């Protein structure tokens, strides 16, 4: 799923989890949970990591399944503020 794609993209760029966590501005623990597909990964963390990996279009696929315009708007505002 999405966590697996993050792992593949991170490794393809030669980044460690610590490197990507620093680049994305998230904790290594949060990144690890995201990569393992844990439901504790916050949407904001997901957006920051995908943005750091230039995979932000992946977020639209996640949000499309939820069909929640308010959630999409929140994610976009959070990214713009970062």
PDB file of N, CA, C and O in Angstrom:
ATOM      1  N   UNK A   1       0.835  -1.181   0.000  1.00  0.00           N
ATOM      2  CA  UNK A   1       0.000   0.000   0.000  1.00  0.00           C
ATOM      3  C   UNK A   1       0.876   1.240   0.000  1.00  0.00           C
ATOM      4  O   UNK A   1       2.041   1.185  -0.387  1.00  0.00           O
ATOM      5  N   UNK A   2       0.349   2.330   0.482  1.00  0.00           N
ATOM      6  CA  UNK A   2       1.044   3.611   0.428  1.00  0.00           C
ATOM      7  C   UNK A   2       2.344   3.582   1.234  1.00  0.00           C
ATOM      8  O   UNK A   2       3.370   4.100   0.780  1.00  0.00           O
ATOM      9  N   UNK A   3       2.323   2.982   2.402  1.00  0.00           N
ATOM     10  CA  UNK A   3       3.538   2.899   3.218  1.00  0.00           C
ATOM     11  C   UNK A   3       4.657   2.188   2.487  1.00  0.00           C
ATOM     12  O   UNK A   3       5.820   2.615   2.546  1.00  0.00           O
ATOM     13  N   UNK A   4       4.314   1.142   1.783  1.00  0.00           N
ATOM     14  CA  UNK A   4       5.314   0.383   1.008  1.00  0.00           C
ATOM     15  C   UNK A   4       5.884   1.246  -0.121  1.00  0.00           C
ATOM     16  O   UNK A   4       7.072   1.214  -0.400  1.00  0.00           O
ATOM     17  N   UNK A   5       5.027   2.047  -0.750  1.00  0.00           N
ATOM     18  CA  UNK A   5       5.503   2.936  -1.820  1.00  0.00           C
ATOM     19  C   UNK A   5       6.438   4.004  -1.262  1.00  0.00           C
ATOM     20  O   UNK A   5       7.394   4.403  -1.926  1.00  0.00           O
ATOM     21  N   UNK A   6       6.173   4.457  -0.039  1.00  0.00           N
ATOM     22  CA  UNK A   6       7.070   5.423   0.603  1.00  0.00           C
ATOM     23  C   UNK A   6       8.434   4.778   0.835  1.00  0.00           C
ATOM     24  O   UNK A   6       9.475   5.381   0.554  1.00  0.00           O
ATOM     25  N   UNK A   7       8.456   3.549   1.321  1.00  0.00           N
ATOM     26  CA  UNK A   7       9.722   2.834   1.556  1.00  0.00           C
ATOM     27  C   UNK A   7      10.503   2.709   0.248  1.00  0.00           C
ATOM     28  O   UNK A   7      11.707   3.004   0.199  1.00  0.00           O
ATOM     29  N   UNK A   8       9.827   2.287  -0.796  1.00  0.00           N
ATOM     30  CA  UNK A   8      10.490   2.099  -2.091  1.00  0.00           C
ATOM     31  C   UNK A   8      11.055   3.419  -2.596  1.00  0.00           C
ATOM     32  O   UNK A   8      12.200   3.490  -3.051  1.00  0.00           O
ATOM     33  N   UNK A   9      10.271   4.475  -2.503  1.00  0.00           N
ATOM     34  CA  UNK A   9      10.717   5.792  -2.970  1.00  0.00           C
ATOM     35  C   UNK A   9      11.885   6.307  -2.133  1.00  0.00           C
ATOM     36  O   UNK A   9      12.852   6.856  -2.667  1.00  0.00           O
ATOM     37  N   UNK A  10      11.797   6.110  -0.819  1.00  0.00           N
ATOM     38  CA  UNK A  10      12.882   6.553   0.071  1.00  0.00           C
ATOM     39  C   UNK A  10      14.181   5.834  -0.270  1.00  0.00           C
ATOM     40  O   UNK A  10      15.239   6.451  -0.421  1.00  0.00           O
ATOM     41  N   UNK A  11      14.109   4.517  -0.427  1.00  0.00           N
ATOM     42  CA  UNK A  11      15.304   3.737  -0.723  1.00  0.00           C
ATOM     43  C   UNK A  11      15.857   4.053  -2.105  1.00  0.00           C
ATOM     44  O   UNK A  11      17.079   4.079  -2.301  1.00  0.00           O
ATOM     45  N   UNK A  12      14.975   4.299  -3.065  1.00  0.00           N
ATOM     46  CA  UNK A  12      15.423   4.650  -4.417  1.00  0.00           C
ATOM     47  C   UNK A  12      16.214   5.954  -4.413  1.00  0.00           C
ATOM     48  O   UNK A  12      17.086   6.158  -5.259  1.00  0.00           O
ATOM     49  N   UNK A  13      15.921   6.826  -3.459  1.00  0.00           N
ATOM     50  CA  UNK A  13      16.636   8.095  -3.340  1.00  0.00           C
ATOM     51  C   UNK A  13      17.862   7.981  -2.428  1.00  0.00           C
ATOM     52  O   UNK A  13      18.550   8.967  -2.177  1.00  0.00           O
ATOM     53  N   UNK A  14      18.099   6.792  -1.897  1.00  0.00           N
ATOM     54  CA  UNK A  14      19.255   6.575  -1.040  1.00  0.00           C
ATOM     55  C   UNK A  14      19.127   7.223   0.325  1.00  0.00           C
ATOM     56  O   UNK A  14      20.126   7.553   0.957  1.00  0.00           O
ATOM     57  N   UNK A  15      17.884   7.397   0.802  1.00  0.00           N
ATOM     58  CA  UNK A  15      17.650   8.039   2.089  1.00  0.00           C
ATOM     59  C   UNK A  15      17.396   7.014   3.186  1.00  0.00           C
ATOM     60  O   UNK A  15      16.686   6.035   2.964  1.00  0.00           O
ATOM     61  N   UNK A  16      17.943   7.267   4.350  1.00  0.00           N
ATOM     62  CA  UNK A  16      17.599   6.466   5.521  1.00  0.00           C
ATOM     63  C   UNK A  16      16.289   7.004   6.086  1.00  0.00           C
ATOM     64  O   UNK A  16      15.841   8.089   5.701  1.00  0.00           O
ATOM     65  N   UNK A  17      15.705   6.273   7.019  1.00  0.00           N
ATOM     66  CA  UNK A  17      14.502   6.792   7.669  1.00  0.00           C
ATOM     67  C   UNK A  17      14.810   8.100   8.382  1.00  0.00           C
ATOM     68  O   UNK A  17      14.018   9.044   8.330  1.00  0.00           O
ATOM     69  N   UNK A  18      15.959   8.170   9.029  1.00  0.00           N
ATOM     70  CA  UNK A  18      16.340   9.399   9.749  1.00  0.00           C
ATOM     71  C   UNK A  18      16.487  10.561   8.767  1.00  0.00           C
ATOM     72  O   UNK A  18      16.061  11.684   9.066  1.00  0.00           O
ATOM     73  N   UNK A  19      17.096  10.293   7.599  1.00  0.00           N
ATOM     74  CA  UNK A  19      17.264  11.344   6.593  1.00  0.00           C
ATOM     75  C   UNK A  19      15.916  11.878   6.131  1.00  0.00           C
ATOM     76  O   UNK A  19      15.697  13.091   6.071  1.00  0.00           O
ATOM     77  N   UNK A  20      15.002  10.966   5.785  1.00  0.00           N
ATOM     78  CA  UNK A  20      13.699  11.388   5.285  1.00  0.00           C
ATOM     79  C   UNK A  20      12.889  12.083   6.373  1.00  0.00           C
ATOM     80  O   UNK A  20      12.230  13.090   6.114  1.00  0.00           O
ATOM     81  N   UNK A  21      12.954  11.572   7.583  1.00  0.00           N
ATOM     82  CA  UNK A  21      12.230  12.210   8.689  1.00  0.00           C
ATOM     83  C   UNK A  21      12.706  13.646   8.861  1.00  0.00           C
ATOM     84  O   UNK A  21      11.899  14.570   9.001  1.00  0.00           O
ATOM     85  N   UNK A  22      14.016  13.851   8.804  1.00  0.00           N
ATOM     86  CA  UNK A  22      14.565  15.207   8.929  1.00  0.00           C
ATOM     87  C   UNK A  22      14.126  16.085   7.756  1.00  0.00           C
ATOM     88  O   UNK A  22      13.697  17.225   7.944  1.00  0.00           O
ATOM     89  N   UNK A  23      14.220  15.557   6.565  1.00  0.00           N
ATOM     90  CA  UNK A  23      13.839  16.300   5.363  1.00  0.00           C
ATOM     91  C   UNK A  23      12.359  16.692   5.388  1.00  0.00           C
ATOM     92  O   UNK A  23      11.993  17.809   5.012  1.00  0.00           O
ATOM     93  N   UNK A  24      11.510  15.784   5.877  1.00  0.00           N
ATOM     94  CA  UNK A  24      10.071  16.032   5.920  1.00  0.00           C
ATOM     95  C   UNK A  24       9.644  16.831   7.146  1.00  0.00           C
ATOM     96  O   UNK A  24       8.526  17.339   7.188  1.00  0.00           O
ATOM     97  N   UNK A  25      10.520  16.907   8.152  1.00  0.00           N
ATOM     98  CA  UNK A  25      10.163  17.630   9.367  1.00  0.00           C
ATOM     99  C   UNK A  25       9.227  16.839  10.275  1.00  0.00           C
ATOM    100  O   UNK A  25       8.389  17.413  10.958  1.00  0.00           O
ATOM    101  N   UNK A  26       9.386  15.509  10.256  1.00  0.00           N
ATOM    102  CA  UNK A  26       8.573  14.644  11.113  1.00  0.00           C
ATOM    103  C   UNK A  26       9.503  13.792  11.960  1.00  0.00           C
ATOM    104  O   UNK A  26      10.695  13.698  11.685  1.00  0.00           O
ATOM    105  N   UNK A  27       8.965  13.153  12.977  1.00  0.00           N
ATOM    106  CA  UNK A  27       9.800  12.296  13.814  1.00  0.00           C
ATOM    107  C   UNK A  27      10.074  10.974  13.090  1.00  0.00           C
ATOM    108  O   UNK A  27       9.286  10.529  12.255  1.00  0.00           O
ATOM    109  N   UNK A  28      11.190  10.367  13.447  1.00  0.00           N
ATOM    110  CA  UNK A  28      11.523   9.059  12.877  1.00  0.00           C
ATOM    111  C   UNK A  28      10.467   8.032  13.266  1.00  0.00           C
ATOM    112  O   UNK A  28      10.134   7.140  12.474  1.00  0.00           O
ATOM    113  N   UNK A  29       9.920   8.167  14.462  1.00  0.00           N
ATOM    114  CA  UNK A  29       8.872   7.251  14.924  1.00  0.00           C
ATOM    115  C   UNK A  29       7.624   7.366  14.048  1.00  0.00           C
ATOM    116  O   UNK A  29       7.019   6.381  13.666  1.00  0.00           O
ATOM    117  N   UNK A  30       7.232   8.609  13.722  1.00  0.00           N
ATOM    118  CA  UNK A  30       6.055   8.827  12.866  1.00  0.00           C
ATOM    119  C   UNK A  30       6.287   8.262  11.471  1.00  0.00           C
ATOM    120  O   UNK A  30       5.392   7.638  10.887  1.00  0.00           O
ATOM    121  N   UNK A  31       7.482   8.467  10.929  1.00  0.00           N
ATOM    122  CA  UNK A  31       7.795   7.930   9.603  1.00  0.00           C
ATOM    123  C   UNK A  31       7.768   6.411   9.620  1.00  0.00           C
ATOM    124  O   UNK A  31       7.222   5.778   8.719  1.00  0.00           O
ATOM    125  N   UNK A  32       8.330   5.813  10.652  1.00  0.00           N
ATOM    126  CA  UNK A  32       8.329   4.360  10.766  1.00  0.00           C
ATOM    127  C   UNK A  32       6.910   3.810  10.805  1.00  0.00           C
ATOM    128  O   UNK A  32       6.593   2.819  10.129  1.00  0.00           O
ATOM    129  N   UNK A  33       6.042   4.460  11.570  1.00  0.00           N
ATOM    130  CA  UNK A  33       4.643   4.015  11.644  1.00  0.00           C
ATOM    131  C   UNK A  33       3.970   4.134  10.278  1.00  0.00           C
ATOM    132  O   UNK A  33       3.232   3.236   9.862  1.00  0.00           O
ATOM    133  N   UNK A  34       4.251   5.205   9.573  1.00  0.00           N
ATOM    134  CA  UNK A  34       3.681   5.406   8.239  1.00  0.00           C
ATOM    135  C   UNK A  34       4.144   4.312   7.288  1.00  0.00           C
ATOM    136  O   UNK A  34       3.344   3.713   6.565  1.00  0.00           O
ATOM    137  N   UNK A  35       5.432   4.034   7.298  1.00  0.00           N
ATOM    138  CA  UNK A  35       5.979   3.014   6.404  1.00  0.00           C
ATOM    139  C   UNK A  35       5.436   1.622   6.716  1.00  0.00           C
ATOM    140  O   UNK A  35       5.290   0.795   5.815  1.00  0.00           O
ATOM    141  N   UNK A  36       5.121   1.370   7.971  1.00  0.00           N
ATOM    142  CA  UNK A  36       4.579   0.058   8.353  1.00  0.00           C
ATOM    143  C   UNK A  36       3.066  -0.016   8.199  1.00  0.00           C
ATOM    144  O   UNK A  36       2.454  -1.037   8.478  1.00  0.00           O
ATOM    145  N   UNK A  37       2.472   1.095   7.751  1.00  0.00           N
ATOM    146  CA  UNK A  37       1.033   1.101   7.521  1.00  0.00           C
ATOM    147  C   UNK A  37       0.209   1.175   8.785  1.00  0.00           C
ATOM    148  O   UNK A  37      -0.958   0.786   8.800  1.00  0.00           O
ATOM    149  N   UNK A  38       0.793   1.684   9.850  1.00  0.00           N
ATOM    150  CA  UNK A  38       0.065   1.804  11.109  1.00  0.00           C
ATOM    151  C   UNK A  38      -0.977   2.909  11.004  1.00  0.00           C
ATOM    152  O   UNK A  38      -0.705   3.971  10.461  1.00  0.00           O
ATOM    153  N   UNK A  39      -2.149   2.678  11.532  1.00  0.00           N
ATOM    154  CA  UNK A  39      -3.215   3.677  11.431  1.00  0.00           C
ATOM    155  C   UNK A  39      -2.977   4.921  12.279  1.00  0.00           C
ATOM    156  O   UNK A  39      -3.737   5.867  12.186  1.00  0.00           O
ATOM    157  N   UNK A  40      -1.904   4.934  13.060  1.00  0.00           N
ATOM    158  CA  UNK A  40      -1.625   6.092  13.906  1.00  0.00           C
ATOM    159  C   UNK A  40      -0.990   7.231  13.118  1.00  0.00           C
ATOM    160  O   UNK A  40      -0.875   8.335  13.635  1.00  0.00           O
ATOM    161  N   UNK A  41      -0.591   6.978  11.889  1.00  0.00           N
ATOM    162  CA  UNK A  41       0.046   8.024  11.089  1.00  0.00           C
ATOM    163  C   UNK A  41      -0.975   9.120  10.776  1.00  0.00           C
ATOM    164  O   UNK A  41      -2.019   8.870  10.201  1.00  0.00           O
ATOM    165  N   UNK A  42      -0.650  10.334  11.189  1.00  0.00           N
ATOM    166  CA  UNK A  42      -1.546  11.472  10.979  1.00  0.00           C
ATOM    167  C   UNK A  42      -1.509  11.911   9.522  1.00  0.00           C
ATOM    168  O   UNK A  42      -0.500  11.756   8.834  1.00  0.00           O
ATOM    169  N   UNK A  43      -2.597  12.474   9.075  1.00  0.00           N
ATOM    170  CA  UNK A  43      -2.683  12.956   7.705  1.00  0.00           C
ATOM    171  C   UNK A  43      -1.616  14.008   7.426  1.00  0.00           C
ATOM    172  O   UNK A  43      -1.005  14.014   6.361  1.00  0.00           O
ATOM    173  N   UNK A  44      -1.368  14.882   8.381  1.00  0.00           N
ATOM    174  CA  UNK A  44      -0.337  15.907   8.199  1.00  0.00           C
ATOM    175  C   UNK A  44       1.037  15.289   8.014  1.00  0.00           C
ATOM    176  O   UNK A  44       1.824  15.733   7.174  1.00  0.00           O
ATOM    177  N   UNK A  45       1.353  14.239   8.778  1.00  0.00           N
ATOM    178  CA  UNK A  45       2.622  13.531   8.632  1.00  0.00           C
ATOM    179  C   UNK A  45       2.711  12.919   7.248  1.00  0.00           C
ATOM    180  O   UNK A  45       3.735  13.034   6.571  1.00  0.00           O
ATOM    181  N   UNK A  46       1.647  12.284   6.829  1.00  0.00           N
ATOM    182  CA  UNK A  46       1.609  11.674   5.501  1.00  0.00           C
ATOM    183  C   UNK A  46       1.872  12.721   4.429  1.00  0.00           C
ATOM    184  O   UNK A  46       2.685  12.521   3.531  1.00  0.00           O
ATOM    185  N   UNK A  47       1.219  13.859   4.532  1.00  0.00           N
ATOM    186  CA  UNK A  47       1.386  14.917   3.535  1.00  0.00           C
ATOM    187  C   UNK A  47       2.821  15.437   3.508  1.00  0.00           C
ATOM    188  O   UNK A  47       3.392  15.637   2.432  1.00  0.00           O
ATOM    189  N   UNK A  48       3.426  15.639   4.671  1.00  0.00           N
ATOM    190  CA  UNK A  48       4.801  16.138   4.731  1.00  0.00           C
ATOM    191  C   UNK A  48       5.789  15.148   4.122  1.00  0.00           C
ATOM    192  O   UNK A  48       6.702  15.530   3.390  1.00  0.00           O
ATOM    193  N   UNK A  49       5.615  13.872   4.426  1.00  0.00           N
ATOM    194  CA  UNK A  49       6.511  12.846   3.891  1.00  0.00           C
ATOM    195  C   UNK A  49       6.347  12.734   2.377  1.00  0.00           C
ATOM    196  O   UNK A  49       7.333  12.691   1.637  1.00  0.00           O
ATOM    197  N   UNK A  50       5.108  12.696   1.912  1.00  0.00           N
ATOM    198  CA  UNK A  50       4.884  12.602   0.466  1.00  0.00           C
ATOM    199  C   UNK A  50       5.432  13.830  -0.248  1.00  0.00           C
ATOM    200  O   UNK A  50       5.990  13.724  -1.345  1.00  0.00           O
ATOM    201  N   UNK A  51       5.295  14.998   0.366  1.00  0.00           N
ATOM    202  CA  UNK A  51       5.839  16.219  -0.234  1.00  0.00           C
ATOM    203  C   UNK A  51       7.358  16.131  -0.315  1.00  0.00           C
ATOM    204  O   UNK A  51       7.946  16.473  -1.339  1.00  0.00           O
ATOM    205  N   UNK A  52       8.008  15.658   0.727  1.00  0.00           N
ATOM    206  CA  UNK A  52       9.469  15.537   0.736  1.00  0.00           C
ATOM    207  C   UNK A  52       9.960  14.572  -0.340  1.00  0.00           C
ATOM    208  O   UNK A  52      11.043  14.754  -0.901  1.00  0.00           O
ATOM    209  N   UNK A  53       9.163  13.559  -0.630  1.00  0.00           N
ATOM    210  CA  UNK A  53       9.532  12.569  -1.653  1.00  0.00           C
ATOM    211  C   UNK A  53       8.993  12.937  -3.036  1.00  0.00           C
ATOM    212  O   UNK A  53       9.118  12.156  -3.966  1.00  0.00           O
ATOM    213  N   UNK A  54       8.380  14.102  -3.141  1.00  0.00           N
ATOM    214  CA  UNK A  54       7.762  14.544  -4.393  1.00  0.00           C
ATOM    215  C   UNK A  54       6.717  13.537  -4.874  1.00  0.00           C
ATOM    216  O   UNK A  54       6.598  13.230  -6.046  1.00  0.00           O
ATOM    217  N   UNK A  55       5.956  13.006  -3.929  1.00  0.00           N
ATOM    218  CA  UNK A  55       4.902  12.030  -4.201  1.00  0.00           C
ATOM    219  C   UNK A  55       3.539  12.579  -3.795  1.00  0.00           C
ATOM    220  O   UNK A  55       2.613  11.822  -3.566  1.00  0.00           O
ATOM    221  N   UNK A  56       3.420  13.889  -3.695  1.00  0.00           N
ATOM    222  CA  UNK A  56       2.185  14.474  -3.194  1.00  0.00           C
ATOM    223  C   UNK A  56       0.936  14.035  -3.959  1.00  0.00           C
ATOM    224  O   UNK A  56      -0.125  13.892  -3.352  1.00  0.00           O
ATOM    225  N   UNK A  57       1.002  13.778  -5.268  1.00  0.00           N
ATOM    226  CA  UNK A  57      -0.210  13.286  -5.941  1.00  0.00           C
ATOM    227  C   UNK A  57      -0.763  11.999  -5.322  1.00  0.00           C
ATOM    228  O   UNK A  57      -1.951  11.710  -5.441  1.00  0.00           O
ATOM    229  N   UNK A  58       0.074  11.244  -4.628  1.00  0.00           N
ATOM    230  CA  UNK A  58      -0.380  10.036  -3.950  1.00  0.00           C
ATOM    231  C   UNK A  58      -1.432  10.375  -2.891  1.00  0.00           C
ATOM    232  O   UNK A  58      -2.334   9.593  -2.628  1.00  0.00           O
ATOM    233  N   UNK A  59      -1.314  11.548  -2.286  1.00  0.00           N
ATOM    234  CA  UNK A  59      -2.245  11.954  -1.245  1.00  0.00           C
ATOM    235  C   UNK A  59      -3.651  12.094  -1.800  1.00  0.00           C
ATOM    236  O   UNK A  59      -4.617  11.732  -1.138  1.00  0.00           O
ATOM    237  N   UNK A  60      -3.768  12.589  -3.009  1.00  0.00           N
ATOM    238  CA  UNK A  60      -5.102  12.749  -3.583  1.00  0.00           C
ATOM    239  C   UNK A  60      -5.786  11.401  -3.732  1.00  0.00           C
ATOM    240  O   UNK A  60      -7.000  11.292  -3.564  1.00  0.00           O
ATOM    241  N   UNK A  61      -5.028  10.358  -4.024  1.00  0.00           N
ATOM    242  CA  UNK A  61      -5.604   9.018  -4.113  1.00  0.00           C
ATOM    243  C   UNK A  61      -6.114   8.521  -2.779  1.00  0.00           C
ATOM    244  O   UNK A  61      -7.166   7.894  -2.691  1.00  0.00           O
ATOM    245  N   UNK A  62      -5.385   8.830  -1.719  1.00  0.00           N
ATOM    246  CA  UNK A  62      -5.811   8.438  -0.377  1.00  0.00           C
ATOM    247  C   UNK A  62      -7.084   9.176  -0.002  1.00  0.00           C
ATOM    248  O   UNK A  62      -8.049   8.598   0.498  1.00  0.00           O
ATOM    249  N   UNK A  63      -7.095  10.477  -0.253  1.00  0.00           N
ATOM    250  CA  UNK A  63      -8.246  11.284   0.124  1.00  0.00           C
ATOM    251  C   UNK A  63      -9.463  10.989  -0.736  1.00  0.00           C
ATOM    252  O   UNK A  63     -10.588  11.098  -0.270  1.00  0.00           O
ATOM    253  N   UNK A  64      -9.250  10.609  -1.979  1.00  0.00           N
ATOM    254  CA  UNK A  64     -10.378  10.332  -2.866  1.00  0.00           C
ATOM    255  C   UNK A  64     -11.210   9.173  -2.334  1.00  0.00           C
ATOM    256  O   UNK A  64     -12.431   9.163  -2.486  1.00  0.00           O
ATOM    257  N   UNK A  65     -10.558   8.213  -1.701  1.00  0.00           N
ATOM    258  CA  UNK A  65     -11.295   7.077  -1.150  1.00  0.00           C
ATOM    259  C   UNK A  65     -12.207   7.512  -0.016  1.00  0.00           C
ATOM    260  O   UNK A  65     -13.240   6.921   0.231  1.00  0.00           O
ATOM    261  N   UNK A  66     -11.815   8.547   0.696  1.00  0.00           N
ATOM    262  CA  UNK A  66     -12.614   9.016   1.832  1.00  0.00           C
ATOM    263  C   UNK A  66     -13.737   9.943   1.381  1.00  0.00           C
ATOM    264  O   UNK A  66     -14.685  10.151   2.104  1.00  0.00           O
ATOM    265  N   UNK A  67     -13.571  10.548   0.218  1.00  0.00           N
ATOM    266  CA  UNK A  67     -14.571  11.467  -0.338  1.00  0.00           C
ATOM    267  C   UNK A  67     -14.981  12.533   0.675  1.00  0.00           C
ATOM    268  O   UNK A  67     -16.152  12.830   0.841  1.00  0.00           O
ATOM    269  N   UNK A  68     -14.005  13.105   1.341  1.00  0.00           N
ATOM    270  CA  UNK A  68     -14.269  14.097   2.370  1.00  0.00           C
ATOM    271  C   UNK A  68     -13.607  15.414   1.991  1.00  0.00           C
ATOM    272  O   UNK A  68     -12.402  15.583   2.151  1.00  0.00           O
ATOM    273  N   UNK A  69     -14.394  16.357   1.501  1.00  0.00           N
ATOM    274  CA  UNK A  69     -13.853  17.636   1.044  1.00  0.00           C
ATOM    275  C   UNK A  69     -13.197  18.411   2.176  1.00  0.00           C
ATOM    276  O   UNK A  69     -12.173  19.068   1.972  1.00  0.00           O
ATOM    277  N   UNK A  70     -13.740  18.341   3.376  1.00  0.00           N
ATOM    278  CA  UNK A  70     -13.164  19.068   4.506  1.00  0.00           C
ATOM    279  C   UNK A  70     -11.778  18.535   4.837  1.00  0.00           C
ATOM    280  O   UNK A  70     -10.863  19.307   5.142  1.00  0.00           O
ATOM    281  N   UNK A  71     -11.598  17.246   4.770  1.00  0.00           N
ATOM    282  CA  UNK A  71     -10.305  16.639   5.047  1.00  0.00           C
ATOM    283  C   UNK A  71      -9.295  17.040   3.985  1.00  0.00           C
ATOM    284  O   UNK A  71      -8.153  17.375   4.290  1.00  0.00           O
ATOM    285  N   UNK A  72      -9.708  17.042   2.745  1.00  0.00           N
ATOM    286  CA  UNK A  72      -8.829  17.456   1.653  1.00  0.00           C
ATOM    287  C   UNK A  72      -8.407  18.904   1.847  1.00  0.00           C
ATOM    288  O   UNK A  72      -7.227  19.240   1.722  1.00  0.00           O
ATOM    289  N   UNK A  73      -9.359  19.765   2.165  1.00  0.00           N
ATOM    290  CA  UNK A  73      -9.058  21.177   2.374  1.00  0.00           C
ATOM    291  C   UNK A  73      -8.086  21.359   3.533  1.00  0.00           C
ATOM    292  O   UNK A  73      -7.145  22.141   3.463  1.00  0.00           O
ATOM    293  N   UNK A  74      -8.280  20.608   4.611  1.00  0.00           N
ATOM    294  CA  UNK A  74      -7.382  20.682   5.761  1.00  0.00           C
ATOM    295  C   UNK A  74      -5.959  20.290   5.366  1.00  0.00           C
ATOM    296  O   UNK A  74      -4.994  20.963   5.728  1.00  0.00           O
ATOM    297  N   UNK A  75      -5.822  19.215   4.615  1.00  0.00           N
ATOM    298  CA  UNK A  75      -4.499  18.740   4.204  1.00  0.00           C
ATOM    299  C   UNK A  75      -3.799  19.778   3.329  1.00  0.00           C
ATOM    300  O   UNK A  75      -2.615  20.040   3.501  1.00  0.00           O
ATOM    301  N   UNK A  76      -4.524  20.387   2.424  1.00  0.00           N
ATOM    302  CA  UNK A  76      -3.948  21.398   1.547  1.00  0.00           C
ATOM    303  C   UNK A  76      -3.509  22.614   2.346  1.00  0.00           C
ATOM    304  O   UNK A  76      -2.415  23.144   2.155  1.00  0.00           O
ATOM    305  N   UNK A  77      -4.343  23.063   3.296  1.00  0.00           N
ATOM    306  CA  UNK A  77      -3.970  24.206   4.150  1.00  0.00           C
ATOM    307  C   UNK A  77      -2.733  23.881   4.987  1.00  0.00           C
ATOM    308  O   UNK A  77      -1.846  24.707   5.156  1.00  0.00           O
ATOM    309  N   UNK A  78      -2.675  22.680   5.507  1.00  0.00           N
ATOM    310  CA  UNK A  78      -1.533  22.284   6.345  1.00  0.00           C
ATOM    311  C   UNK A  78      -0.242  22.283   5.540  1.00  0.00           C
ATOM    312  O   UNK A  78       0.794  22.723   6.010  1.00  0.00           O
ATOM    313  N   UNK A  79      -0.321  21.788   4.306  1.00  0.00           N
ATOM    314  CA  UNK A  79       0.868  21.793   3.449  1.00  0.00           C
ATOM    315  C   UNK A  79       1.288  23.216   3.103  1.00  0.00           C
ATOM    316  O   UNK A  79       2.470  23.533   3.097  1.00  0.00           O
ATOM    317  N   UNK A  80       0.323  24.067   2.809  1.00  0.00           N
ATOM    318  CA  UNK A  80       0.634  25.447   2.441  1.00  0.00           C
ATOM    319  C   UNK A  80       1.289  26.191   3.605  1.00  0.00           C
ATOM    320  O   UNK A  80       2.135  27.051   3.399  1.00  0.00           O
ATOM    321  N   UNK A  81       0.912  25.835   4.817  1.00  0.00           N
ATOM    322  CA  UNK A  81       1.469  26.494   6.006  1.00  0.00           C
ATOM    323  C   UNK A  81       2.884  26.021   6.300  1.00  0.00           C
ATOM    324  O   UNK A  81       3.629  26.692   7.005  1.00  0.00           O
ATOM    325  N   UNK A  82       3.253  24.864   5.781  1.00  0.00           N
ATOM    326  CA  UNK A  82       4.580  24.294   6.082  1.00  0.00           C
ATOM    327  C   UNK A  82       5.663  24.955   5.326  1.00  0.00           C
ATOM    328  O   UNK A  82       5.937  25.528   4.537  1.00  0.00           O
TER     329      UNK A  82
END
